[in-house]
Amino acid sequence: MPKVVLEKVSKRFGRITALDKIDLMLDDGEYSCILGPTGSGKTTLLKIIAGLVEPDSGDVYIDGKRVTGTPAEKRNAVYMHQNYALFPHLTVSQNIIFGLTARGFEEETARRKVSEVLETVKLGEWANAYPRELSGGMQQRVALARCLATGARLLLLDEPLGALDARLRLEVRRELSRIAEELNLTVIHVTHDQSEALSLADRLILMRSGKIIQTGPPEEVYFKPNSVFSAYFVGESVFLEGVVRRVDGRIVTLELRNGTVIEALSNEGFKRGELAVAAVRCEDIGVGGGPLTARLKEVNFLGSFSKLVFELTGGLKITVNIPLPRFIKEEFRIGASFQLSIPREKTYLFKQPPMGLMGEIEAV
Amino acid sequence: MPSVKVENVTKKFGGFTALDKVNINVDDGEYVSIIGPSGCGKTTLLRIIAGIIGDYEGHVYVDGRLFDDKPLEERGIGYVFQNIALFPNMDVGGNVSYSPRAKGLDNSVVRTTTMEMLELMKLRERYHDFPRSLSGGMQQKTALARALASSARLLLLDEPLSLLDLKVRTELRYELRRIVKDLGLTAIHVTHDQEEAMAISDRIIVMRRAQIVEDGTPVDLYLHPKKIFTGYFLGESNIFEGSVAQADEGTALIDLGGLVITARNTGFQTGEKVIVMVRPELIEIGGNISGRVLKKTLEGLFSRLILDVKGMRIVVKQPYSTVAELGEGSSVSIRLPEEHVLVYKHPGRDLYSEISLY
């Protein structure tokens, strides 16, 4: 039985359409990440599921029950705000008890729940500590424990890691994944961080301007982007604009602005003379032994991989990500000439977006 | 020509020591990042250099001149605050052109400089907007444009990109570095984002608990950190406790509790307790250590595998194409190349307190 269903949900704030006829179906026990740029409508969507915002039209179902109009506390769902706040004058356990009694739990029941959820978030020894004695990551786990204690099976998390340092974010991310799995929770997690979404989600929901652009398992969205925007926002790609010069079965030949010719595979029915945009993942471009001559302009070391910027004739720039082991072994000297290849089986080809490539990307 | 020297600076707020005998040197034209967990003192250090915080022990020199008593406005420093602090009563153009105008520069120069910086930050259309009508990210870009337009030769940047969407942030950091280098400025950039620091800096200073842990180029700190904390904080590492099972000339066998691996011996004795660090992406697939995949996730160009090896958890990152066939439960064999196994003297304390962020 699907746990969360949205049917044609729309919401406007004044002149702005925050959500535009959203349809969505999420399974029981699924960990979904809603990913998108600022202003794409992801928080509004989450708040509508939580019951904190009512849609203008459309319906929300949780566990097969229509909950549109049902108050938030009666939805068997709990919403964790981006700026979760613990009460500074209450201890960890008092913070959790307060959250429960405010929801109408008996104090006795609340007390019993506390030790249970503190074990889950591995803070059993900190029950009597005050928030100021805890690190940012631990406070975050207390806020999570407070949500878990309500017994709600649907956890709605709005940028839950946004307030944490980058390093800590990685650790709490792994914790979150463990807890969701252990308790078999259904989680909907809003983020603008694609690596967070990729590593946590069973299902990724990519949004933009109030619409869902693509949804599916992370691997599917990553390896089969359905649009220029999807290839741009999830993972890193190089985008190449050009004119279709030849179509031979699935093989489409594209001439780029600088005269370079590349090939891609597509079933989308491209026609000769048509404008198109090719996208290639920055890690899929071959360096050494390829038909394209390029000069290395920049080397940016990023630890586990390095970002190399090459320039083709006509000033066309191509960024290639090289994993650390190869970066250590080979010499990448700025100014040196390299041969690049763009493998056609890894090149995604899209129709030219109506607002042009930059319009499609910069509207972010 | 701005170089910066911080000499033995200690700063206390009541009973709390924010900086504890801190020394740093930044060369003219250098782009330096200061990274560390929140509360480590990095912002305090930046504010002391700027002259916003006084009443400290030690000295601050800019270009060899003592700055301790120099008023803020005479320091010639461009400062970008974490909380932005734009002039609320001025539009974007007014904010960015404020400093060149205040310096009495020619109108046409003021205008060119302002437009140039707005262009760089893609804010031209926002010229007449007031800060309150801008998103946090746009306000941050305005603050950066204002600092760059100020013709200050020394830029102090406190989390200057933190409010931007991730995609914009990663693009703007290269722009920022390019502008600083093109204009020949010196920049000190505080961030908690290690990737940002590696991408943007000539040199990184790592701080923790009011002290400098170590400094070095991004490559040196990432590949050969002198301190365990640096290896832990910068990127991801496998960290194990172990002991030297056999120390020979050149190599050492290290027992990680059942699993014995080979490392280069840099002066360890048999029986000595050690800490071992290996980067997940430097572990190779195919070798004589066998394990089982517990979990596999896609993280951009890498697949991240958590392996169970004799009850130990080892994280391995490989380009997704090389591990496409592996799934959860698959058997796999790996190799830890000895040149990438870093061995440290055991600090005596427990490992957690050694790498704890706070």
XYZ file of C-alpha atoms in Angstrom:
722
model
C 0.000 0.000 0.000
C 1.556 3.314 -1.022
C 2.220 5.460 1.976
C 2.006 8.944 0.506
C 0.051 9.972 -2.556
C -0.340 13.454 -3.986
C -2.914 14.150 -6.655
C -2.739 17.293 -8.753
C -1.576 19.400 -5.832
C -1.259 23.112 -6.624
C -0.350 26.048 -4.454
C 0.089 29.716 -5.238
C 1.468 32.479 -3.074
C 0.232 35.712 -4.624
C 1.585 35.811 -8.162
C 4.022 32.974 -7.570
C 3.069 29.408 -8.424
C 4.864 27.385 -5.766
C 3.446 24.044 -6.878
C 1.899 23.263 -10.200
C -0.328 20.121 -10.336
C 2.031 17.791 -8.533
C 1.369 14.042 -8.775
C 3.486 11.801 -6.608
C 3.338 8.310 -5.128
C 5.776 7.159 -2.445
C 5.982 3.646 -1.069
C 5.876 2.538 2.503
C 9.383 2.419 3.980
C 10.883 4.396 1.146
C 13.513 7.097 1.728
C 12.791 9.899 -0.740
C 14.826 13.014 -1.282
C 13.242 16.075 -2.829
C 16.047 17.879 -4.595
C 15.950 21.242 -6.293
C 17.254 24.796 -6.271
C 15.990 27.512 -3.931
C 12.465 28.475 -4.842
C 11.636 25.240 -6.666
C 8.742 24.485 -4.304
C 10.304 21.616 -2.374
C 9.650 23.002 1.119
C 6.064 23.913 0.180
C 5.529 20.362 -1.027
C 6.837 18.967 2.257
C 4.692 21.329 4.324
C 1.605 20.325 2.372
C 2.263 16.659 3.156
C 2.830 17.629 6.792
C -0.420 19.603 6.918
C 1.306 22.881 7.733
C 0.204 24.419 4.448
C -3.084 23.624 2.697
C -3.048 23.217 -1.085
C -5.257 25.456 -3.233
C -6.347 22.385 -5.123
C -5.553 18.695 -5.243
C -5.444 16.029 -2.566
C -2.998 14.375 -0.181
C -3.365 10.767 0.967
C -1.394 9.128 3.726
C -1.816 5.369 4.136
C -4.741 5.399 1.773
C -6.614 7.973 3.824
C -7.385 11.375 2.379
C -5.820 13.880 4.764
C -6.391 17.122 2.889
C -7.780 19.464 5.549
C -6.754 17.145 8.415
C -4.699 19.018 11.028
C -0.974 18.296 11.106
C -0.955 16.467 14.447
C -3.522 13.934 13.214
C -1.577 12.820 10.174
C 0.781 10.223 11.674
C 3.546 12.362 10.216
C 6.136 14.525 11.898
C 7.847 17.524 10.360
C 11.344 18.554 11.353
C 12.076 22.170 10.627
C 15.285 23.385 9.004
C 16.084 25.436 12.114
C 15.032 22.846 14.670
C 15.225 24.521 18.063
C 15.872 22.792 21.353
C 14.830 24.520 24.554
C 18.105 25.652 26.115
C 16.819 25.494 29.703
C 15.564 21.914 29.355
C 17.709 18.790 29.409
C 17.814 16.380 26.499
C 15.132 14.139 28.008
C 12.972 17.086 29.087
C 13.132 18.419 25.544
C 11.800 15.132 24.232
C 9.130 14.785 26.944
C 7.939 18.305 26.275
C 7.556 17.525 22.591
C 5.424 14.513 23.474
C 3.184 16.049 26.126
C 2.569 18.955 23.777
C 1.219 16.360 21.377
C -1.106 14.985 24.059
C 0.936 12.026 25.334
C 0.668 11.052 29.037
C 3.806 12.071 30.903
C 4.340 8.465 32.021
C 4.262 7.150 28.446
C 6.513 10.000 27.358
C 9.160 9.068 29.948
C 9.236 5.485 28.765
C 9.677 6.575 25.163
C 12.610 8.834 25.961
C 15.131 6.159 26.831
C 14.057 4.149 23.821
C 14.608 6.940 21.287
C 17.808 8.109 22.917
C 19.191 4.610 22.423
C 18.209 4.767 18.768
C 20.118 7.995 18.186
C 22.982 6.767 20.399
C 22.623 9.470 23.021
C 21.602 7.229 25.924
C 24.304 8.682 28.173
C 23.294 12.266 27.492
C 19.717 12.225 28.785
C 20.447 14.742 31.520
C 22.740 17.032 29.554
C 21.677 20.499 28.443
C 21.754 21.408 24.744
C 24.726 23.763 25.244
C 26.798 20.802 26.417
C 26.202 18.991 23.140
C 27.902 19.422 19.788
C 25.893 20.592 16.771
C 25.584 17.053 15.492
C 24.347 15.754 18.839
C 21.762 18.540 19.122
C 20.601 17.572 15.695
C 20.172 13.985 16.859
C 18.138 15.164 19.870
C 15.824 17.035 17.510
C 15.503 13.852 15.500
C 14.823 11.821 18.664
C 12.059 14.266 19.540
C 10.436 13.534 16.185
C 10.920 9.785 16.483
C 9.385 9.744 19.971
C 6.015 10.782 18.561
C 5.836 7.331 17.016
C 4.959 8.836 13.645
C 5.990 6.513 10.850
C 6.331 9.262 8.313
C 9.274 11.565 8.868
C 9.345 14.850 6.961
C 12.767 16.471 7.083
C 13.390 19.961 5.755
C 17.126 20.437 5.061
C 17.865 18.490 8.247
C 21.629 18.792 7.775
C 21.675 22.388 6.566
C 22.764 23.895 9.868
C 25.735 21.570 10.287
C 29.377 21.930 9.299
C 30.301 20.139 6.097
C 32.267 17.428 7.912
C 29.561 16.774 10.438
C 26.947 16.679 7.724
C 28.564 13.546 6.311
C 28.410 11.778 9.643
C 24.851 12.718 10.501
C 23.881 11.692 6.983
C 25.054 8.157 7.647
C 23.287 8.141 11.028
C 20.045 9.232 9.420
C 20.259 6.460 6.883
C 20.881 3.874 9.605
C 17.962 5.030 11.775
C 15.493 5.138 8.897
C 16.477 1.618 7.951
C 16.378 0.274 11.521
C 12.930 1.686 12.284
C 11.617 1.062 8.773
C 10.409 4.651 8.519
C 9.058 6.380 5.460
C 11.171 9.481 5.078
C 10.803 12.503 2.834
C 13.901 14.639 3.006
C 14.237 18.030 1.324
C 17.702 19.141 0.258
C 19.492 21.200 -2.361
C 22.631 19.085 -1.966
C 22.754 16.526 -4.748
C 25.417 14.353 -3.152
C 23.303 14.143 0.007
C 20.293 13.148 -2.067
C 22.235 10.610 -4.148
C 23.688 8.830 -1.168
C 20.562 8.758 1.015
C 17.644 8.281 -1.299
C 15.856 5.176 -2.502
C 13.967 7.617 -4.681
C 15.013 10.996 -5.915
C 12.446 13.678 -6.755
C 13.981 16.477 -8.765
C 12.005 19.728 -8.725
C 12.157 23.042 -10.460
C 9.766 26.001 -10.600
C 6.933 24.160 -8.876
C 7.149 21.055 -11.049
C 8.648 17.614 -10.729
C 11.216 17.260 -13.495
C 12.285 13.681 -12.880
C 11.749 11.018 -10.263
C 13.322 7.606 -9.796
C 16.120 5.745 -8.017
C 19.338 7.828 -7.837
C 21.132 5.597 -10.353
C 18.326 6.046 -12.852
C 18.286 9.830 -12.549
C 22.082 9.925 -12.704
C 22.528 7.579 -15.653
C 19.345 8.424 -17.545
C 18.732 12.140 -17.086
C 15.510 13.074 -18.883
C 16.393 16.731 -19.481
C 19.168 19.276 -19.654
C 18.166 20.462 -16.197
C 18.364 16.978 -14.734
C 21.830 16.394 -16.213
C 22.852 19.776 -14.832
C 21.480 19.537 -11.332
C 22.343 15.926 -10.539
C 26.001 15.115 -11.049
C 28.326 17.257 -13.106
C 28.138 17.449 -16.850
C 29.692 19.278 -19.727
C 27.103 20.759 -22.087
C 27.788 21.124 -25.781
C 25.476 22.960 -28.142
C 25.413 22.163 -31.792
C 23.556 21.408 -34.999
C 22.540 17.889 -36.016
C 24.468 17.046 -39.193
C 23.570 13.394 -39.677
C 21.189 10.820 -38.278
C 22.066 7.183 -38.891
C 19.748 4.908 -36.932
C 20.456 5.738 -33.312
C 23.711 7.497 -34.092
C 23.329 11.263 -34.215
C 26.222 13.403 -35.434
C 26.422 16.857 -33.918
C 28.565 19.742 -35.116
C 29.549 22.069 -32.296
C 29.983 25.805 -32.687
C 33.735 25.523 -32.989
C 33.405 23.024 -35.816
C 34.160 19.962 -33.665
C 32.046 16.955 -34.551
C 30.795 14.524 -31.897
C 28.378 11.592 -31.876
C 25.619 10.558 -29.498
C 23.049 7.776 -29.307
C 19.398 8.745 -29.267
C 15.945 7.428 -30.101
C 14.356 10.827 -29.825
C 13.936 11.367 -33.541
C 16.430 14.124 -34.198
C 16.408 15.673 -37.651
C 19.182 17.118 -39.769
C 19.670 20.820 -39.189
C 18.014 20.737 -35.782
C 19.661 22.434 -32.758
C 20.557 20.094 -29.922
C 22.386 20.008 -26.607
C 24.695 17.141 -25.741
C 25.535 16.408 -22.098
C 28.463 14.271 -20.965
C 29.388 13.508 -17.380
C 32.678 15.181 -16.432
C 34.087 11.785 -15.435
C 33.094 10.095 -18.697
C 35.300 12.182 -20.956
C 38.409 10.306 -21.998
C 41.796 11.975 -21.554
C 44.656 10.616 -23.668
C 44.016 9.028 -27.043
C 41.004 10.673 -28.628
C 40.178 12.736 -31.674
C 39.846 16.113 -29.939
C 42.963 18.171 -29.356
C 42.780 20.342 -26.264
C 45.064 22.364 -24.079
C 45.010 22.020 -20.298
C 44.125 25.404 -18.799
C 43.396 24.756 -15.128
C 43.931 22.058 -12.548
C 41.769 22.156 -9.437
C 42.620 19.617 -6.799
C 39.589 18.549 -4.765
C 40.972 15.622 -2.818
C 39.283 12.436 -3.973
C 39.218 13.823 -7.502
C 40.580 16.760 -9.464
C 38.835 19.040 -11.871
C 40.761 19.678 -15.081
C 39.642 22.415 -17.452
C 40.640 21.892 -21.088
C 40.253 24.300 -23.960
C 39.404 23.142 -27.461
C 39.857 25.191 -30.609
C 37.579 28.201 -30.671
C 37.797 28.644 -26.903
C 35.357 25.833 -26.080
C 35.986 24.695 -22.494
C 35.573 21.142 -21.263
C 35.828 20.130 -17.629
C 37.001 16.622 -16.830
C 36.983 15.023 -13.377
C 39.932 12.719 -12.748
C 39.907 10.354 -9.737
C 42.813 10.712 -7.310
C 44.720 7.482 -8.167
C 45.073 8.552 -11.787
C 45.829 12.142 -10.818
C 48.778 10.937 -8.731
C 50.147 8.594 -11.396
C 50.039 10.829 -14.441
C 51.365 14.258 -15.158
C 48.806 16.956 -15.892
C 50.838 20.017 -16.765
C 49.044 23.281 -17.399
C 49.579 24.402 -20.975
C 50.246 20.878 -22.262
C 48.261 19.449 -25.159
C 45.997 16.391 -24.659
C 43.766 14.245 -26.830
C 40.201 13.974 -25.516
C 37.382 11.627 -26.442
C 33.669 11.928 -25.880
C 32.225 8.404 -25.866
C 28.974 8.379 -27.805
C 27.328 5.736 -25.599
C 27.760 8.056 -22.635
C 26.550 11.203 -24.321
C 22.987 12.313 -23.640
C 21.338 14.286 -26.376
C 18.483 16.715 -25.770
C 16.403 19.006 -27.923
C 17.495 22.602 -27.661
C 15.546 24.034 -24.676
C 13.134 26.850 -25.609
C 15.098 29.395 -23.565
C 18.442 28.137 -24.832
C 21.036 26.224 -22.858
C 21.989 29.046 -20.521
C 18.345 29.945 -19.951
C 17.672 26.382 -18.914
C 20.616 26.295 -16.530
C 20.679 29.834 -15.215
C 17.005 29.961 -14.342
C 18.174 27.918 -11.338
C 51.715 44.865 -1.026
C 49.855 43.026 1.707
C 51.435 40.215 3.633
C 49.938 39.258 6.976
C 51.678 38.054 10.094
C 49.852 36.991 13.239
C 52.248 36.512 16.130
C 51.391 34.590 19.258
C 47.831 35.844 19.424
C 45.704 34.749 22.366
C 42.148 35.919 22.793
C 39.830 35.142 25.668
C 36.134 35.850 25.995
C 35.557 35.626 29.741
C 36.738 32.166 30.737
C 36.627 30.885 27.166
C 39.839 30.805 25.158
C 38.949 31.527 21.540
C 42.551 31.677 20.310
C 45.505 30.106 22.007
C 48.974 31.382 20.936
C 48.158 31.449 17.257
C 50.845 32.165 14.663
C 50.192 32.504 10.959
C 52.002 33.993 7.993
C 50.298 34.857 4.746
C 52.418 35.971 1.803
C 51.623 38.788 -0.530
C 49.316 37.559 -3.293
C 48.549 34.311 -1.533
C 45.045 32.839 -1.266
C 44.802 31.151 2.122
C 41.824 29.358 3.632
C 41.288 28.732 7.306
C 39.162 25.671 7.978
C 37.995 23.967 11.120
C 34.862 22.885 12.949
C 32.517 25.568 14.239
C 33.824 27.173 17.402
C 37.481 26.504 16.553
C 38.344 30.229 16.522
C 38.649 30.840 12.785
C 36.203 33.742 12.650
C 37.749 35.344 15.729
C 41.160 35.184 14.063
C 39.805 36.863 10.941
C 38.123 39.595 12.972
C 41.302 40.308 14.880
C 43.186 40.799 11.607
C 40.387 43.082 10.419
C 40.506 45.133 13.603
C 36.907 44.339 14.554
C 37.997 42.522 17.699
C 40.683 44.076 19.881
C 42.003 43.467 23.378
C 44.117 40.399 22.619
C 47.616 39.269 23.484
C 50.193 39.093 20.682
C 50.581 41.098 17.511
C 49.195 41.520 14.033
C 51.389 42.880 11.229
C 50.322 43.790 7.718
C 53.211 44.417 5.308
C 55.542 44.318 8.237
C 53.799 47.210 9.982
C 52.287 46.731 13.406
C 48.497 46.920 13.097
C 47.408 46.314 16.686
C 46.356 49.911 17.319
C 45.431 50.850 13.769
C 41.801 51.923 13.474
C 39.557 49.727 11.394
C 38.959 52.283 8.654
C 42.685 52.884 8.108
C 43.533 49.238 7.551
C 42.556 49.156 3.870
C 40.935 45.776 4.219
C 37.940 44.430 2.320
C 35.862 42.347 4.681
C 32.938 40.127 3.804
C 30.902 39.222 6.831
C 29.191 35.923 7.303
C 25.972 37.813 8.047
C 26.567 40.094 5.055
C 25.816 43.558 6.550
C 24.894 45.529 3.436
C 23.775 49.155 3.765
C 20.003 48.635 3.949
C 19.211 52.169 2.763
C 21.232 51.821 -0.454
C 20.424 49.808 -3.541
C 22.802 47.187 -4.921
C 24.598 49.770 -7.090
C 24.937 52.125 -4.122
C 26.418 49.410 -1.961
C 28.955 48.299 -4.535
C 29.989 51.813 -5.570
C 30.146 53.101 -1.993
C 33.837 52.577 -1.415
C 35.209 53.818 -4.748
C 32.961 56.882 -4.444
C 34.050 57.537 -0.865
C 37.636 57.485 -2.095
C 36.756 60.371 -4.414
C 37.454 58.439 -7.602
C 36.348 59.817 -10.926
C 32.655 59.197 -11.671
C 33.393 57.216 -14.798
C 35.887 55.039 -12.897
C 33.352 54.453 -10.120
C 30.785 53.431 -12.685
C 33.088 51.113 -14.639
C 34.346 49.373 -11.509
C 30.835 48.937 -10.153
C 29.435 47.552 -13.375
C 32.391 45.229 -13.786
C 31.887 43.692 -10.355
C 28.118 43.435 -10.807
C 28.696 41.737 -14.122
C 31.037 39.215 -12.511
C 28.466 38.388 -9.871
C 25.634 38.361 -12.438
C 23.839 41.114 -10.588
C 23.510 43.794 -13.285
C 19.741 43.577 -13.430
C 19.609 44.028 -9.680
C 21.382 47.395 -9.730
C 18.398 49.330 -8.380
C 17.112 46.695 -5.953
C 17.429 47.156 -2.226
C 18.990 44.451 -0.045
C 15.671 43.520 1.603
C 14.251 42.420 -1.748
C 17.194 40.097 -2.486
C 17.617 36.453 -1.537
C 20.376 35.586 0.933
C 22.546 34.343 -1.890
C 22.154 37.545 -3.901
C 22.910 39.643 -0.837
C 26.057 37.606 -0.365
C 27.084 38.194 -3.965
C 26.462 41.924 -3.500
C 28.692 41.910 -0.423
C 31.425 40.171 -2.414
C 31.085 42.660 -5.260
C 31.322 45.511 -2.745
C 34.499 44.108 -1.199
C 36.082 43.545 -4.619
C 35.162 47.036 -5.795
C 36.672 48.634 -2.697
C 40.179 48.406 -4.194
C 41.395 46.921 -0.926
C 44.497 44.831 -1.515
C 43.724 42.462 1.349
C 40.448 40.572 1.424
C 39.144 38.882 4.545
C 36.251 36.608 3.680
C 34.146 34.951 6.346
C 32.111 32.117 4.796
C 31.509 34.349 1.749
C 29.644 31.667 -0.235
C 27.723 29.915 2.532
C 24.261 31.224 1.656
C 24.428 30.293 -1.994
C 22.839 27.218 -3.478
C 25.381 24.453 -3.825
C 25.519 24.610 -7.612
C 26.084 28.375 -7.662
C 28.541 28.113 -4.796
C 30.778 25.626 -6.591
C 30.788 27.760 -9.711
C 31.403 31.058 -7.955
C 34.391 29.815 -5.989
C 36.465 29.488 -9.143
C 35.389 32.968 -10.238
C 36.348 34.352 -6.860
C 39.788 32.801 -7.009
C 40.308 34.021 -10.549
C 39.387 37.629 -9.676
C 41.646 37.633 -6.616
C 44.534 36.281 -8.687
C 43.892 38.600 -11.647
C 43.856 41.646 -9.386
C 46.902 40.410 -7.457
C 45.090 40.545 -4.111
C 45.847 38.678 -0.918
C 42.898 36.759 0.482
C 42.179 34.999 3.758
C 39.029 32.942 3.485
C 37.297 31.267 6.421
C 35.118 28.275 5.639
C 33.874 25.051 7.167
C 33.619 23.517 3.711
C 36.769 21.499 3.086
C 36.106 21.037 -0.600
C 35.710 24.775 -1.054
C 39.018 25.302 0.747
C 40.824 22.780 -1.455
C 39.376 24.249 -4.631
C 40.099 27.867 -3.890
C 43.339 28.045 -1.897
C 47.054 28.070 -2.429
C 47.403 26.998 1.159
C 45.063 25.767 3.884
C 45.377 26.377 7.612
C 43.558 23.781 9.723
C 42.321 24.868 13.143
C 40.759 23.070 16.072
C 40.070 24.105 19.653
C 41.589 27.603 19.389
C 44.837 26.305 17.909
C 46.464 25.771 14.547
C 46.647 22.061 13.773
C 48.813 22.375 10.657
C 49.036 24.157 7.332
C 50.028 23.190 3.822
C 48.984 23.060 0.176
C 45.719 21.225 -0.503
C 47.630 18.325 -2.098
C 50.047 17.949 0.816
C 47.365 18.144 3.457
C 45.158 15.672 1.639
C 47.809 13.109 0.718
C 50.319 13.473 3.540
C 48.664 15.070 6.557
C 51.040 15.364 9.493
C 48.206 15.139 11.979
C 45.493 12.510 12.199
C 42.885 15.221 12.688
C 43.744 16.811 9.332
C 43.333 13.515 7.507
C 40.027 13.014 9.228
C 38.694 16.527 8.703
C 39.770 16.976 5.103
C 37.851 14.514 2.966
C 37.030 10.984 4.026
C 39.485 8.498 5.551
C 39.483 4.983 6.888
C 41.047 5.251 10.330
C 42.107 2.167 12.291
C 43.962 1.430 15.485
C 46.644 -1.206 15.239
C 50.052 -2.337 16.311
C 53.309 -2.992 14.513
C 53.592 -6.765 14.114
C 56.949 -6.651 12.449
C 59.169 -3.679 11.734
C 61.763 -4.127 9.001
C 64.006 -1.834 7.070
C 61.684 0.050 4.741
C 58.448 -1.776 5.466
C 56.328 -2.649 8.471
C 53.578 -5.195 8.945
C 50.705 -3.724 10.859
C 48.094 -5.774 12.643
C 44.703 -4.101 12.622
C 43.146 -6.819 14.753
C 43.193 -9.917 12.554
C 43.904 -8.114 9.321
C 47.611 -7.589 8.714
C 48.658 -4.985 6.144
C 51.961 -3.700 4.807
C 53.026 -0.078 5.144
C 56.203 1.889 4.668
C 58.202 1.984 7.838
C 59.011 5.520 8.841
C 60.754 4.634 12.061
C 58.353 2.382 13.934
C 59.336 -0.413 16.310
C 57.799 -3.876 16.598
C 54.998 -3.863 19.143
C 54.361 -0.136 18.940
C 50.732 1.007 18.942
C 49.797 3.015 15.872
C 46.949 4.675 13.996
C 46.536 3.865 10.312
C 44.783 6.046 7.758
C 43.857 5.152 4.168
C 41.826 7.238 1.735
C 38.848 5.223 0.385
C 39.583 6.185 -3.220
C 43.190 4.946 -2.991
C 42.140 1.402 -2.108
C 42.280 -0.808 -5.176
C 39.908 -3.537 -6.275
C 41.654 -6.894 -6.805
C 44.170 -8.041 -4.236
C 44.603 -10.508 -1.437
C 42.266 -8.993 1.148
C 38.777 -10.373 0.760
C 35.557 -8.949 2.044
C 31.882 -8.553 1.395
C 29.902 -5.515 0.267
C 27.546 -4.309 3.003
C 26.288 -1.208 1.273
C 26.758 0.532 -2.032
C 25.753 4.105 -2.820
C 26.401 6.390 -5.749
C 28.201 9.611 -4.886
C 28.690 11.348 -8.191
C 31.700 9.992 -10.036
C 32.399 7.426 -7.327
C 30.476 4.502 -6.003
C 31.000 4.274 -2.262
C 31.222 0.751 -0.909
C 31.177 -0.213 2.734
C 32.953 -3.552 3.047
C 33.056 -6.054 5.836
C 36.598 -7.374 6.086
C 37.109 -9.781 8.995
C 34.560 -7.862 11.020
C 36.145 -4.502 10.186
C 34.368 -1.882 8.154
C 36.402 -0.539 5.279
C 35.106 2.185 2.986
C 36.194 2.031 -0.646
C 35.452 4.562 -3.375
C 35.822 3.552 -6.999
C 34.673 5.080 -10.285
C 31.189 3.609 -10.729
C 32.120 1.879 -13.971
C 34.804 -0.245 -12.288
C 32.414 -1.641 -9.658
C 29.237 -1.793 -11.737
C 28.858 -5.553 -11.150
C 29.174 -5.348 -7.390
C 26.045 -5.170 -5.271
C 25.186 -5.546 -1.634
C 26.330 -9.007 -0.506
C 28.916 -9.446 -3.292
C 32.342 -10.818 -2.448
C 35.192 -8.569 -3.357
C 38.948 -8.528 -2.976
C 40.915 -5.370 -2.356
C 44.446 -4.093 -1.990
C 45.717 -1.313 0.235
C 48.741 0.042 -1.682
C 51.502 0.413 0.885
C 52.522 3.840 -0.394
C 49.048 5.094 0.510
C 48.838 3.587 3.970
C 49.648 6.378 6.395
C 50.913 5.336 9.797
C 50.954 7.561 12.891
C 52.241 7.147 16.370
C 49.305 6.317 18.633
C 48.495 9.440 20.654
C 47.853 7.397 23.789
C 44.434 8.933 24.215
C 41.481 7.211 22.637
C 41.014 7.670 18.934
C 37.721 9.484 19.345
C 39.194 12.355 21.320
C 41.981 12.633 18.754
C 39.621 13.201 15.868
C 36.688 14.739 17.712
C 35.567 17.932 16.039
C 35.200 19.863 19.260
